CSV table of C-alpha atoms in Angstrom, one decimal:
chain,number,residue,atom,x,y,z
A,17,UNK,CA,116.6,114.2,60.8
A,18,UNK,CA,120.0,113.2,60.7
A,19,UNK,CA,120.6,109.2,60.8
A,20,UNK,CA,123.8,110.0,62.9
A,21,UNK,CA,122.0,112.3,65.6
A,22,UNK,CA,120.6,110.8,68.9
A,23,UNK,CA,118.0,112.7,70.5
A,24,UNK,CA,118.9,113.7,74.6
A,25,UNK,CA,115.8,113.3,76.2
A,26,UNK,CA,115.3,114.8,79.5
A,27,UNK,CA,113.6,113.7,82.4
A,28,UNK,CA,112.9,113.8,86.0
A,29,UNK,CA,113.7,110.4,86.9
A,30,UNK,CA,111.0,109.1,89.0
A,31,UNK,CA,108.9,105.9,87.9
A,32,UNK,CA,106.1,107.8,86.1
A,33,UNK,CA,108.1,110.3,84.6
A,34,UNK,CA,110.6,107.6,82.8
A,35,UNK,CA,107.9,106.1,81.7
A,36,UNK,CA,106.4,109.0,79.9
A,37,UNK,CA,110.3,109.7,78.5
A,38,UNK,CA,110.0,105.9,77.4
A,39,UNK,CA,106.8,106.4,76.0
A,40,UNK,CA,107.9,109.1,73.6
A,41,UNK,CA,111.5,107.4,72.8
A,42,UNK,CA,109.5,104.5,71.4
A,43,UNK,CA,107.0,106.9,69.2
A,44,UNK,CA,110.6,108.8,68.4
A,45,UNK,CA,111.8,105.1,67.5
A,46,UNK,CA,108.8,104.3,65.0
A,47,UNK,CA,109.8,107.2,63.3
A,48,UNK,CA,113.0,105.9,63.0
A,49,UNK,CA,115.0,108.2,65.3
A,50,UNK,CA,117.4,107.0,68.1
A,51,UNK,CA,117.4,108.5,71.5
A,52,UNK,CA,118.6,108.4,74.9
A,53,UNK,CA,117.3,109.5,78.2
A,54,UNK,CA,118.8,111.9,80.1
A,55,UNK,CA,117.6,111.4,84.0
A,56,UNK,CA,117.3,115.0,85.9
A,57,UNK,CA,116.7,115.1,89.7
A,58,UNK,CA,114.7,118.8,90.4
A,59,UNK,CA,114.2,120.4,93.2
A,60,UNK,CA,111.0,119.5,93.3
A,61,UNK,CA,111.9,115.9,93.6
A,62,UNK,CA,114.2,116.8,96.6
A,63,UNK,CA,112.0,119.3,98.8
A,64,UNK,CA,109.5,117.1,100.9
A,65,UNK,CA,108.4,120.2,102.0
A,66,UNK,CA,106.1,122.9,101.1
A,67,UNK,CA,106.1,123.7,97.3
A,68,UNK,CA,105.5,127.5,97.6
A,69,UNK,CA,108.7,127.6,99.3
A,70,UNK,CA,110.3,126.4,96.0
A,71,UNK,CA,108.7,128.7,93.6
A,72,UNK,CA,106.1,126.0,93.6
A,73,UNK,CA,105.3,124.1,90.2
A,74,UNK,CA,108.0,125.6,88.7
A,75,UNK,CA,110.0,123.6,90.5
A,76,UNK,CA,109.9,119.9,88.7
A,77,UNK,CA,110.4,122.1,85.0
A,78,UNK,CA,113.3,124.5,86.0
A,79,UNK,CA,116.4,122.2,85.7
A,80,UNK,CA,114.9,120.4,82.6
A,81,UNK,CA,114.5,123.3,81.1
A,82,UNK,CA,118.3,124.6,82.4
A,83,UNK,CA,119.1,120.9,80.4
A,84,UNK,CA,117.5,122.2,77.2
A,85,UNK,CA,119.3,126.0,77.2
A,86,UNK,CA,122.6,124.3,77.9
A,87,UNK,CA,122.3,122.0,75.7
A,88,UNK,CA,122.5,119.1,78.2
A,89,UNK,CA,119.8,117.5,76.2
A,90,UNK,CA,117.7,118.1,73.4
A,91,UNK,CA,114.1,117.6,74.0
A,92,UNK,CA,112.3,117.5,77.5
A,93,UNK,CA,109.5,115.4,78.2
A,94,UNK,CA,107.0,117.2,80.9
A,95,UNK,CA,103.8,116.3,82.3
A,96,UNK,CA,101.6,119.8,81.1
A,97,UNK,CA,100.6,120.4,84.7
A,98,UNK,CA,103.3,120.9,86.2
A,99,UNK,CA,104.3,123.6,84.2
A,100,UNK,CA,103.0,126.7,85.7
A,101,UNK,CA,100.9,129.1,83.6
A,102,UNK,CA,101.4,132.2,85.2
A,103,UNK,CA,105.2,132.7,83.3
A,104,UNK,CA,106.1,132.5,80.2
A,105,UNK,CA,108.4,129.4,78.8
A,106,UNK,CA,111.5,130.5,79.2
A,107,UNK,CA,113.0,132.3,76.1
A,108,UNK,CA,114.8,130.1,73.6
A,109,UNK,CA,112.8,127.4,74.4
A,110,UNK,CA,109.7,126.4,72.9
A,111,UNK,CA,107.0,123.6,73.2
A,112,UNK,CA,107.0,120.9,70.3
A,113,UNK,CA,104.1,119.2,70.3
A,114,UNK,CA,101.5,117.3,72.8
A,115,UNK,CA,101.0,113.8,73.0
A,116,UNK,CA,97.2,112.1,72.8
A,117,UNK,CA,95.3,113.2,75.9
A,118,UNK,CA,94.8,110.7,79.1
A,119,UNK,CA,92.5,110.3,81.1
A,120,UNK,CA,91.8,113.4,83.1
A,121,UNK,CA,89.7,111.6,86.3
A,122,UNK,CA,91.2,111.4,90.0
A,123,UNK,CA,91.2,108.6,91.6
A,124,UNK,CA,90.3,107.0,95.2
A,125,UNK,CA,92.5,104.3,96.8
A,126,UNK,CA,91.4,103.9,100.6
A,127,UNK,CA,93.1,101.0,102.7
A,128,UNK,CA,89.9,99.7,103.8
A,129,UNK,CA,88.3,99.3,100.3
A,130,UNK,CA,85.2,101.2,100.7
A,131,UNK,CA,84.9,104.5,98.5
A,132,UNK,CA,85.0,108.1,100.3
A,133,UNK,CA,81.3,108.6,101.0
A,134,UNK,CA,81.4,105.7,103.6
A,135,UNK,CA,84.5,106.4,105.1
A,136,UNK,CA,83.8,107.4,109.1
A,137,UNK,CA,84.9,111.0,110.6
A,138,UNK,CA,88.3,111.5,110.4
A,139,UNK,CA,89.4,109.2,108.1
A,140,UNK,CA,93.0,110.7,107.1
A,141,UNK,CA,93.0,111.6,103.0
A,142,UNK,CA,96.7,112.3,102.2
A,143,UNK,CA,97.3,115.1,99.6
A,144,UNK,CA,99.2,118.3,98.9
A,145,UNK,CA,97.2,119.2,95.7
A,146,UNK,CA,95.5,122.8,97.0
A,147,UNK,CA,93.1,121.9,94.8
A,148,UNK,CA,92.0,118.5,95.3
A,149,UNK,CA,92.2,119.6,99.2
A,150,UNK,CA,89.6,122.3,98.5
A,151,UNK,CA,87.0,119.9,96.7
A,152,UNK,CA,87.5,117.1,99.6
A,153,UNK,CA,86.6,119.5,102.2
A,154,UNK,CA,83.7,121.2,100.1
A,155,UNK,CA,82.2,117.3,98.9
A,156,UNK,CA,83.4,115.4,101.9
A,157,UNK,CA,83.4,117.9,105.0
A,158,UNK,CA,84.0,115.0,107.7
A,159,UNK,CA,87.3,113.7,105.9
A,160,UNK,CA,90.7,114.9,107.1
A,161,UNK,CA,93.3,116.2,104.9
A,162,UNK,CA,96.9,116.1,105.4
A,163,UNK,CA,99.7,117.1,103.2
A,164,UNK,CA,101.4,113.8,101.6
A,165,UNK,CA,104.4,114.9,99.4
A,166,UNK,CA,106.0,112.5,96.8
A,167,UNK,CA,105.4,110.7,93.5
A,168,UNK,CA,103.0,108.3,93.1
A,169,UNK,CA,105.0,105.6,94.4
A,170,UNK,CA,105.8,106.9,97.8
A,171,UNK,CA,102.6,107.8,98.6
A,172,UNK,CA,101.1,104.2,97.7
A,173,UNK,CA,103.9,103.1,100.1
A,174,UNK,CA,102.5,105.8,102.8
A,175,UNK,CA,99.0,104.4,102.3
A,176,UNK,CA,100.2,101.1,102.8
A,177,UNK,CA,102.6,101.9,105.9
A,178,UNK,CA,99.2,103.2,107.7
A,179,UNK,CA,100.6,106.7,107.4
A,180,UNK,CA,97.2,108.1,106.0
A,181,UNK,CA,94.1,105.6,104.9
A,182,UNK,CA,93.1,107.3,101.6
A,183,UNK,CA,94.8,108.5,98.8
A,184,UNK,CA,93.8,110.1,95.8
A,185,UNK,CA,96.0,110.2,92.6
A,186,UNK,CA,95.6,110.8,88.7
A,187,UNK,CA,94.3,108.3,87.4
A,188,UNK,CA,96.5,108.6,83.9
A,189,UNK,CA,99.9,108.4,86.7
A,190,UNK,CA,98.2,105.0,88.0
A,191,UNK,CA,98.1,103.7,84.3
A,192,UNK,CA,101.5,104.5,83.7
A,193,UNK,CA,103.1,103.5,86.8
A,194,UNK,CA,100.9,99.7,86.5
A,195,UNK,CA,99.2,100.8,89.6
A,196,UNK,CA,95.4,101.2,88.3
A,197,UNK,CA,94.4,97.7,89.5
A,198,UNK,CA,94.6,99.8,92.7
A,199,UNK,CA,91.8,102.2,92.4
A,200,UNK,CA,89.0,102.0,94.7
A,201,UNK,CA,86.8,104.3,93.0
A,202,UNK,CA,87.1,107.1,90.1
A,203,UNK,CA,86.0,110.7,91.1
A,204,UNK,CA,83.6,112.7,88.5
A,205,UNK,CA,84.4,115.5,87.3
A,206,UNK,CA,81.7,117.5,89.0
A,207,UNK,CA,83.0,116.3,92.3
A,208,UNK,CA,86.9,116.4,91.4
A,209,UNK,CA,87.7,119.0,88.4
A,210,UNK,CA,91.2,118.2,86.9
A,211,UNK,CA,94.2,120.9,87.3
A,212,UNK,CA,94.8,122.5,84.0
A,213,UNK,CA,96.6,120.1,81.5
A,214,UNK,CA,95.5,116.9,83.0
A,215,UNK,CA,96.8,113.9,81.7
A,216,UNK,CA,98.6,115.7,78.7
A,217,UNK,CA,102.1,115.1,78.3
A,218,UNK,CA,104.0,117.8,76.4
A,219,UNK,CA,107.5,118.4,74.3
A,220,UNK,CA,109.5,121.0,74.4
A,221,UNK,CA,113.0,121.6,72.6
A,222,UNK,CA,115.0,124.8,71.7
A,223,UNK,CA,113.1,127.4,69.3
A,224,UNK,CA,116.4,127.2,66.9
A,225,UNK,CA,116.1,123.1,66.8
A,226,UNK,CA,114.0,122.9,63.1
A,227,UNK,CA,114.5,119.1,63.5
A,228,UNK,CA,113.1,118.6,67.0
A,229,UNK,CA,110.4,121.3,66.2
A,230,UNK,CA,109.3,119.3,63.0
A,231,UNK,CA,109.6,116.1,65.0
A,232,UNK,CA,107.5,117.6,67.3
A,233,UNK,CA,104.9,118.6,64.7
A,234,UNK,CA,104.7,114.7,63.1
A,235,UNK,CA,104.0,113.6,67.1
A,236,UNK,CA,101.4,116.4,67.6
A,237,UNK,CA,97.6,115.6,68.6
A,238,UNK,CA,96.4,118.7,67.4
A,239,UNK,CA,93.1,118.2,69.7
A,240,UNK,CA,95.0,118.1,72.8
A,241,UNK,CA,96.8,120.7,71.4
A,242,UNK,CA,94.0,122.6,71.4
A,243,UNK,CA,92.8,121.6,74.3
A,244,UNK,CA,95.8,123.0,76.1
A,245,UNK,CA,96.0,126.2,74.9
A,246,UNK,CA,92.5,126.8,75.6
A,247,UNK,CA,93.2,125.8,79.4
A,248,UNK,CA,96.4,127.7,79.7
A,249,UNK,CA,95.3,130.8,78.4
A,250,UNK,CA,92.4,130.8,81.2
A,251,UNK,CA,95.2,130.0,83.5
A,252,UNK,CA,97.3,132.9,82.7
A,253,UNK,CA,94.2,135.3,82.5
A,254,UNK,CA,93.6,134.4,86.1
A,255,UNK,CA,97.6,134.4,87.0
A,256,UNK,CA,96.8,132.8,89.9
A,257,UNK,CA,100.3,131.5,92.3
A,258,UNK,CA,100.7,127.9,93.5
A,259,UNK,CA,99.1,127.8,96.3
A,260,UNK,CA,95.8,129.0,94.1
A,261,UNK,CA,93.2,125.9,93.9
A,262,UNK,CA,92.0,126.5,90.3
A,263,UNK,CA,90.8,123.5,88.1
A,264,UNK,CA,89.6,123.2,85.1
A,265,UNK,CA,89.4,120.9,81.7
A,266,UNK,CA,88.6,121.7,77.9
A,267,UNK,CA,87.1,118.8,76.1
A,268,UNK,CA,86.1,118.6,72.2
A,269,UNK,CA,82.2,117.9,71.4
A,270,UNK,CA,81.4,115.4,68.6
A,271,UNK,CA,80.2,118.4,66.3
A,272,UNK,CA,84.0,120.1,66.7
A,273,UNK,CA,82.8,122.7,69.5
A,274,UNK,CA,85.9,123.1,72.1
A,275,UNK,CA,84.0,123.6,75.5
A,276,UNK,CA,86.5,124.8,78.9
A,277,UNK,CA,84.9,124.3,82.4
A,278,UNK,CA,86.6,126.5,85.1
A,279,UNK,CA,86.6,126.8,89.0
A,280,UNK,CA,88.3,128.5,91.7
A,281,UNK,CA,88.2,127.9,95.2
A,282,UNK,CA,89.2,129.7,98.5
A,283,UNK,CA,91.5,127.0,100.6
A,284,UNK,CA,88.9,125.5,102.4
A,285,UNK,CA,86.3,124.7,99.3
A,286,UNK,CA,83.5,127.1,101.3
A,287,UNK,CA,84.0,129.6,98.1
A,288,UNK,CA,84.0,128.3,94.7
A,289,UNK,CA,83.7,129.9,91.2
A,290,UNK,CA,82.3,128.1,87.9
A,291,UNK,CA,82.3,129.1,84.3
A,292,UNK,CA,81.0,126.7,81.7
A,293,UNK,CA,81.4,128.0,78.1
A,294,UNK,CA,82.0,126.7,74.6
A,295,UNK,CA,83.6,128.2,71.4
A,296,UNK,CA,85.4,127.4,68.0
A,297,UNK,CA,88.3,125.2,67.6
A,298,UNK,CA,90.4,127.4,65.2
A,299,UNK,CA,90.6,129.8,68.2
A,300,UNK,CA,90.9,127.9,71.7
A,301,UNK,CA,93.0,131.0,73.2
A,302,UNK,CA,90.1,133.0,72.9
A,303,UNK,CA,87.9,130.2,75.1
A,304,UNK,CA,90.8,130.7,77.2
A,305,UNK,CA,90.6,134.1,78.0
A,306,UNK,CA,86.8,134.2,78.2
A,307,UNK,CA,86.4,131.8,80.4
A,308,UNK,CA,89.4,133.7,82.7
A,309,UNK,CA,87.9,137.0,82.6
A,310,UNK,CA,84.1,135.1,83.1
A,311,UNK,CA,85.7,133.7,86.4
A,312,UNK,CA,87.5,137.5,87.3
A,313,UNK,CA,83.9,138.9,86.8
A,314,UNK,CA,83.0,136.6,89.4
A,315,UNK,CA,85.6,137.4,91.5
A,316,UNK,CA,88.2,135.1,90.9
A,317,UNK,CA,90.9,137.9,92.0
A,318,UNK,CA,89.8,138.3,95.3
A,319,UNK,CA,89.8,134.5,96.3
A,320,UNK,CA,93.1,134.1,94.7
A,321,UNK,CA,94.3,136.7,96.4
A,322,UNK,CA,93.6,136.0,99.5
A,323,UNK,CA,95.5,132.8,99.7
A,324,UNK,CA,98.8,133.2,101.4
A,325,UNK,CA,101.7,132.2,98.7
């Protein structure tokens, strides 16, 4: 790397997000290599509204990744869910590397301090997640949801305002934001399942750039690496759109095993599809792709596609 080049990291520029783009300048700054950030507002940031009207997902990566091509910056800094996994990364670009894995929970905050299972009848649970909206309703029936746009931030400020009385958030965001002493309660997985690429925060530079790309290598966890391409390659088997609840987490046994849980849900969590399976580590696409086409077996295609998007 060349003493005299400082690294353009790109961002979106809300709290969490700069402090995942801090996070990596400082590992960037143990290996001895200067950066600055580069703050990008997306659309996604600016829509309060639906996120299928946007493209959905797609939209918090889009202009980051317009950054990258244009060479507005050098190396983006995204959180892995919110790329989607339906599309390709766009050509010429090409992900680095993938930081240590978080925590992959979700969490409860309610305004009263009591956890979800003794909250009465109506008790407003702010959320656009489809897919933490479909487990609510199958787990807890006699909450209501309502769609709660914003980072993590706002919506604490929503809670707080009266707005809604429960909100439920990742549990890694709360970390990073200095917001965990907040948590009322953390979900299990059984009762929650993670979207794919929880709590994973990924690089991603130009394919041409060998020095971000061997950079990227040095700052690799090649267990979360391989976490993540088992879960997106079960994501893009089941090319489900944004509005498409589907959850799902890969985890790494003691003996080396890679195991991937997956579910999909209709909208309302009264349909739901499981697959549970385990496989080798040198070939976590594979787990991928089984557990997809387990979950299309099932009938995976049908509830997906019966979801307006």
């Amino acid at each position: 790397m060349s003493r005299a080049r400082i690294i353009r990291i790109a961002t979106r520029s809300s709290p969490m997000a700069l402090a995942q783009a801090e996070q990596v300048a400082a590992l960037l700054g143990e290996l001895g290599v200067d950066s600055e950030l580069v703050k990008v507002t997306t659309a996604g940031d600016r829509w309060m509204g639906d996120l299928s009207k946007l493209g959905g997902k797609g939209a918090f990566v889009k202009e980051i990744d317009h950054a990258l091509l244009v060479d507005d910056a050098d190396l983006a800094v995204h959180c892995l869910k919110d790329i989607p996994g339906d599309i390709p990364v766009p050509e010429g670009l090409k992900f680095a590397g993938y930081l240590p894995r978080d925590d992959v929970h979700d969490a409860v905050i309610t305004a009263d301090g009591a956890p979800l299972a003794e909250q009465p009848a109506g008790t407003v649970v702010g959320t656009s997640s489809v897919r933490r909206r479909a487990q609510l309703l199958l787990h807890y029936p006699h909450l209501t949801v309502k769609p709660l746009r914003g980072n993590v931030n706002t919506r604490l400020a929503r809670l707080e305002e009266g707005h809604i009385d429960v909100l439920i958030a990742a549990v890694s965001g709360l970390h990073r934001v200095d917001q965990a002493h907040r948590i009322t309660e953390t979900l299990d997985l059984d009762t929650m399942c993670p979207p794919i690429g929880a709590g994973i925060i990924t690089l991603e530079c130009r394919a041409d750039d060998a020095e971000l790309l061997e950079l990227g290598a040095r700052l690799d966890h090649s267990e979360t690496h391989r976490q993540a391409d088992a879960e997106r390659a079960m994501l893009h088997a089941l090319q489900g759109h944004c509005n498409s609840p589907i959850a799902g987490y890969a985890s790494t046994e003691a003996t080396g095993r890679l195991t991937l849980h997956g579910k999909v849900f209709n909208e309302d969590g009264t349909q739901w599809l499981d697959s549970h399976q385990w496989g080798v580590p040198e070939d976590p696409q594979a787990l991928g792709f089984f557990v997809g086409a387990d979950l299309l077996r099932q009938g995976a295609r049908a509830i997906i596609d019966a979801i307006p998007h």
